[in-house]
Coordinates of C-alpha atoms and ligand atoms in Angstrom, one line a residue:
X1 CA 0.0 0.0 0.0
X2 CA 1.2 3.5 -0.7
X3 CA 0.8 6.5 1.6
X4 CA -2.1 7.7 -0.6
X5 CA -4.1 4.5 0.0
X6 CA -7.6 4.9 1.2
X7 CA -7.8 5.0 4.9
X8 CA -9.6 1.9 6.2
X9 CA -8.6 1.6 9.9
X10 CA -9.5 3.6 13.0
X11 CA -7.5 3.5 16.3
X12 CA -9.4 4.5 19.4
X13 CA -7.1 4.9 22.5
X14 CA -9.3 4.0 25.5
X15 CA -6.9 3.0 28.2
X16 CA -7.1 6.2 30.3
X17 CA -8.0 5.8 34.0
X18 CA -10.8 8.3 34.0
X19 CA -9.6 9.9 37.3
X20 CA -11.5 13.1 36.6
X21 CA -14.8 11.2 36.9
X22 CA -14.0 9.3 40.1
X23 CA -15.9 7.8 41.9
X24 CA -18.2 7.1 38.9
X25 CA -15.3 5.4 37.1
X26 CA -14.1 3.4 40.0
X27 CA -15.4 0.1 38.5
X28 CA -16.5 1.3 35.1
X29 CA -14.5 2.7 32.1
X30 CA -15.1 6.4 31.5
X31 CA -15.9 5.6 27.9
X32 CA -19.0 3.8 29.1
X33 CA -20.5 6.9 30.7
X34 CA -23.9 7.4 29.0
X35 CA -24.3 10.4 26.7
X36 CA -28.1 10.7 26.6
X37 CA -28.9 7.0 25.8
X38 CA -25.6 5.5 24.5
X39 CA -22.2 5.1 26.0
X40 CA -19.8 7.8 24.8
X41 CA -17.6 5.3 23.0
X42 CA -20.5 4.3 20.7
X43 CA -20.6 7.8 19.2
X44 CA -16.9 7.6 18.4
X45 CA -17.1 4.1 16.8
X46 CA -20.2 5.3 14.9
X47 CA -18.3 8.3 13.6
X48 CA -15.4 6.1 12.4
X49 CA -17.7 3.7 10.6
X50 CA -19.7 6.6 9.0
X51 CA -16.4 7.9 7.6
X52 CA -15.9 4.4 6.0
X53 CA -13.6 3.0 8.6
X54 CA -15.0 -0.4 9.3
X55 CA -11.9 -1.8 11.0
X56 CA -11.6 -0.3 14.5
X57 CA -8.8 -1.1 16.9
X58 CA -9.4 -0.1 20.5
X59 CA -6.4 0.3 22.8
X60 CA -7.6 -0.7 26.2
X61 CA -6.3 -1.6 29.6
X62 CA -7.2 -3.0 33.0
X63 CA -10.9 -2.5 34.0
X64 CA -12.0 -2.0 30.4
X65 CA -13.8 -5.3 29.8
X66 CA -17.2 -3.5 29.7
X67 CA -16.1 -2.0 26.3
X68 CA -15.7 -5.4 24.8
X69 CA -19.0 -6.6 26.3
X70 CA -20.8 -3.5 24.9
X71 CA -19.8 -4.3 21.3
X72 CA -20.5 -8.0 21.7
X73 CA -23.7 -9.9 21.3
X74 CA -25.9 -10.5 24.4
X75 CA -27.9 -13.6 23.4
X76 CA -30.1 -13.8 26.5
X77 CA -31.2 -10.1 26.3
X78 CA -31.7 -10.4 22.6
X79 CA -33.9 -13.6 22.9
X80 CA -35.9 -11.9 25.6
X81 CA -36.6 -8.8 23.5
X82 CA -37.4 -11.0 20.5
X83 CA -39.9 -13.1 22.5
X84 CA -41.5 -9.8 23.8
X85 CA -41.7 -8.5 20.2
X86 CA -39.8 -5.4 21.2
X87 CA -38.2 -4.7 17.9
X88 CA -37.1 -1.2 18.7
X89 CA -35.0 -2.2 21.7
X90 CA -33.7 -5.3 20.0
X91 CA -32.4 -3.2 17.1
X92 CA -30.9 -0.7 19.6
X93 CA -29.1 -3.5 21.4
X94 CA -27.8 -5.1 18.2
X95 CA -26.8 -1.8 16.6
X96 CA -23.6 -1.6 18.7
X97 CA -22.6 -5.1 17.6
X98 CA -23.3 -4.6 14.0
X99 CA -21.3 -1.3 13.7
X100 CA -18.0 -2.6 12.5
X101 CA -15.2 -5.0 13.0
X102 CA -13.8 -4.2 16.4
X103 CA -10.4 -5.4 17.7
X104 CA -8.7 -4.9 21.0
X105 CA -5.2 -4.6 22.2
X106 CA -4.1 -3.6 25.7
X107 CA -1.7 -0.8 26.3
X108 CA 0.1 -2.4 29.2
X109 CA 2.1 0.5 30.8
X110 CA 0.2 3.8 30.7
X111 CA 3.1 5.7 29.1
X112 CA 1.0 8.3 27.2
X113 CA -1.0 8.9 24.0
X114 CA 2.0 8.3 21.7
X115 CA 2.7 5.0 23.4
X116 CA -1.0 4.0 23.1
X117 CA -0.9 4.8 19.3
X118 CA 2.3 2.8 18.9
X119 CA 0.5 -0.3 20.2
X120 CA -1.5 -0.2 17.0
X121 CA 1.6 -0.7 14.8
X122 CA 1.1 -4.4 14.0
X123 CA -2.6 -4.1 13.4
X124 CA -2.3 -1.0 11.2
X125 CA 0.7 -2.0 9.1
X126 CA 2.0 0.3 6.4
X127 CA -1.1 2.3 5.5
X128 CA -2.5 5.7 6.7
X129 CA -5.0 5.4 9.6
X130 CA -7.2 7.5 11.7
X131 CA -7.0 8.1 15.5
X132 CA -10.1 9.2 17.4
X133 CA -9.9 10.2 21.0
X134 CA -13.1 9.4 23.0
X135 CA -13.2 12.7 25.0
X136 CA -14.2 14.6 21.8
X137 CA -17.6 13.9 20.2
X138 CA -18.1 15.5 16.8
X139 CA -21.7 16.1 15.7
X140 CA -22.8 13.6 13.0
X141 CA -24.1 16.5 10.9
X142 CA -20.6 18.1 10.7
X143 CA -18.2 16.1 8.6
X144 CA -14.7 16.3 9.9
X145 CA -13.0 12.9 9.5
X146 CA -14.0 12.6 5.9
X147 CA -12.4 16.0 5.1
X148 CA -9.3 15.0 7.0
X149 CA -9.1 11.7 5.0
X150 CA -9.3 13.7 1.8
X151 CA -6.5 16.0 2.9
X152 CA -4.3 13.1 3.8
X153 CA -4.8 11.5 0.4
X154 CA -4.0 14.8 -1.3
X155 CA -0.9 15.7 0.7
X156 CA 0.4 12.2 1.5
X157 CA 1.4 13.4 5.0
X158 CA -0.4 13.4 8.4
X159 CA -3.4 15.5 9.3
X160 CA -4.6 17.0 12.6
X161 CA -7.9 18.7 13.5
X162 CA -7.7 22.2 15.0
X163 CA -10.1 24.5 16.7
X164 CA -9.6 28.1 17.8
X165 CA -9.7 28.4 21.6
X166 CA -9.5 31.3 24.1
X167 CA -5.8 31.9 24.7
X168 CA -6.3 31.0 28.4
X169 CA -7.5 27.5 27.4
X170 CA -4.5 26.5 25.2
X171 CA -2.6 24.8 28.0
X172 CA -5.1 22.0 27.9
X173 CA -4.2 21.1 24.3
X174 CA -1.5 20.5 21.8
X175 CA -1.0 23.9 20.0
X176 CA -0.2 24.5 16.4
X177 CA 1.7 27.2 14.6
X178 CA 0.4 27.1 11.0
X179 CA 0.9 28.5 7.5
X180 CA -2.0 29.2 5.2
X181 CA -1.8 27.4 1.8
X182 CA -3.2 29.7 -0.9
X183 CA -6.4 28.3 -2.4
X184 CA -6.7 25.3 0.0
X185 CA -9.1 24.6 2.8
X186 CA -6.3 23.3 5.0
X187 CA -3.2 24.7 6.6
X188 CA 0.4 23.5 6.8
X189 CA 1.7 22.9 10.3
X190 CA 5.0 24.6 11.0
X191 CA 5.4 23.7 14.7
X192 CA 3.5 21.8 17.4
X193 CA 3.8 22.2 21.1
X194 CA 2.1 20.0 23.7
X195 CA 0.1 21.9 26.3
X196 CA 2.1 25.2 26.3
X197 CA 1.4 28.0 28.8
X198 CA -0.5 30.9 27.2
X199 CA 2.8 32.9 27.1
X200 CA 4.7 30.1 25.3
X201 CA 1.8 29.2 22.9
X202 CA 2.6 30.1 19.2
X203 CA -1.1 30.5 18.5
X204 CA -4.6 29.9 19.8
X205 CA -5.1 26.8 17.5
X206 CA -5.7 23.7 19.6
X207 CA -5.4 20.1 18.4
X208 CA -8.6 18.2 19.1
X209 CA -9.0 14.4 19.2
X210 CA -9.0 13.5 15.5
X211 CA -6.0 12.6 13.5
X212 CA -5.3 10.9 10.1
X213 CA -1.7 9.7 10.3
X214 CA 0.9 8.5 7.9
X215 CA 2.3 5.1 9.0
X216 CA 5.8 6.6 9.4
X217 CA 4.5 8.0 12.7
X218 CA 5.2 4.5 14.2
X219 CA 8.9 4.6 13.5
X220 CA 9.0 8.2 14.8
X221 CA 7.1 7.2 18.0
X222 CA 9.6 4.4 18.6
X223 CA 12.3 7.0 18.8
X224 CA 10.3 9.7 20.6
X225 CA 11.6 10.3 24.2
X226 CA 9.1 11.0 27.0
X227 CA 8.0 14.6 26.9
X228 CA 5.5 16.6 28.9
X229 CA 4.3 14.7 32.0
X230 CA 7.1 12.2 31.3
X231 CA 4.8 10.6 28.7
X232 CA 5.4 9.7 25.1
X233 CA 3.5 12.4 23.4
X234 CA 1.8 12.0 19.9
X235 CA 2.3 15.8 19.5
X236 CA 6.1 15.4 19.8
X237 CA 6.1 12.7 17.1
X238 CA 4.0 14.8 14.8
X239 CA 6.4 17.7 15.4
X240 CA 9.2 15.5 14.0
X241 CA 7.0 14.6 11.0
X242 CA 6.1 18.3 10.4
X243 CA 9.8 19.1 10.1
X244 CA 10.4 16.3 7.6
X245 CA 10.2 16.8 3.8
X246 CA 9.4 14.1 1.3
X247 CA 7.5 10.8 1.5
X248 CA 5.7 10.4 4.9
X249 CA 6.6 13.9 6.0
X250 CA 4.5 17.0 6.4
X251 CA 1.7 17.6 8.8
X252 CA -1.5 19.5 7.8
X253 CA -4.4 20.9 9.8
X254 CA -8.1 21.1 9.1
X255 CA -9.6 23.9 11.1
X256 CA -13.0 22.7 12.5
X257 CA -15.8 25.2 13.0
X258 CA -18.6 22.7 13.6
X259 CA -20.2 21.3 16.7
X260 CA -17.9 19.5 19.1
X261 CA -18.9 18.1 22.5
X262 CA -16.1 17.7 25.0
X263 CA -16.8 14.9 27.5
X264 CA -13.4 15.0 29.1
X265 CA -14.3 16.6 32.4
X266 CA -17.5 16.7 34.6
X267 CA -18.8 20.2 33.6
X268 CA -18.1 19.7 29.8
X269 CA -19.7 16.3 30.0
X270 CA -22.9 17.7 31.6
X271 CA -23.1 20.4 28.9
X272 CA -22.6 17.8 26.2
X273 CA -25.4 15.6 27.6
X274 CA -27.8 18.5 27.9
X275 CA -27.0 19.8 24.5
X276 CA -27.4 16.5 22.7
X277 CA -30.5 15.6 24.7
X278 CA -32.1 19.0 23.8
X279 CA -31.4 18.1 20.1
X280 CA -32.8 14.6 20.2
X281 CA -36.1 14.0 18.6
X282 CA -37.8 12.0 21.4
X283 CA -36.4 13.7 24.5
X284 CA -35.7 17.2 23.1
X285 CA -39.2 18.9 23.2
X286 CA -40.0 17.9 26.8
X287 CA -36.5 18.6 28.0
X288 CA -36.4 22.0 26.4
X289 CA -39.6 23.1 27.9
X290 CA -38.6 21.7 31.4
X291 CA -35.2 23.5 31.1
X292 CA -37.0 26.8 30.3
X293 CA -39.0 26.7 33.5
X294 CA -36.1 25.3 35.5
X295 CA -33.7 28.0 34.5
X296 CA -36.3 30.7 35.1
X297 CA -36.3 29.7 38.8
X298 CA -32.6 29.5 39.2
X299 CA -31.0 32.0 41.5
X300 CA -29.1 34.7 39.5
Ligands
LIG1 C1 -4.4 14.8 24.0 C2 -3.2 15.4 23.2 C3 -3.3 16.9 23.0 C4 -4.7 17.2 22.4 C5 -5.8 16.5 23.2 C6 -7.2 16.7 22.5 O1 -4.3 15.3 25.3 O2 -2.0 15.0 23.9 O3 -2.3 17.3 22.2 O4 -4.9 18.5 22.3 O5 -5.6 15.1 23.4 O6 -8.2 16.2 23.2 P1 -5.2 14.8 26.6 O7 -6.5 15.5 26.5 O8 -5.3 13.3 26.4 O9 -4.4 15.1 27.8

């Protein structure tokens, strides 16, 4: 396969300990927290499959068995729903299983996002692939991954997704210094810095959890020393690729201005759930009218 091959595989790192959500995540993976009526991870797998990536590899760890169970069949429940004639619930239960071809590998030592992505090397092989981080949900009406896959095919390099953030927020993200390419809807990355202070940050463009990567990233990750937080950072490996010319080199950015829901901390998670529930066809109308009267009585 060449670097301009069609992207077929998605890698979803899901080994994080979910400490921000303790004690809710004491015995349950954070990826299983419900967002309206589905676990957060299901939105991410759905997004990958909708972009044509049927082959999904999850990087998991200890206490993550519920993820495998969720995407597996549950014969007893299915038989029960079938006997009751509850076709709607039966199809909701089967939907997660039918989504795609899901594989699992454990991360072992929690040595950072770059280390987690490196665990995908054997499964991915020598073809470009996508990485989706579970803390970011992208609205299904706003295509991002498909655009990034097109940019990867056109440039032959690697592609990150960027959003503009308030300068005070940049220290929560990888930050990109970019160069506009005349006549193109994407930018070229000059420099990447993992979680800089607002003073050090070269811009207010933050990396969000969607990547389409050239397979050369694996060899770079193998040689990437621990960086911020003493972890092997994907951002540092991409900085190496950004500085490299020729085949496999070059990193590009797609600036996303659509709807993104951050589920990475408690407050953002609550906002994401309320926003998506207000938008949903069945719950939305009642929830919106309840919220209107609820907020009217909130103390200022
Ligand atoms: C990771 C990356 C960071 C990126 C972020 C997006 O950080 O290291 O560059 O901006 O994901 O969500 P984390 O949020 O895992 O600390």
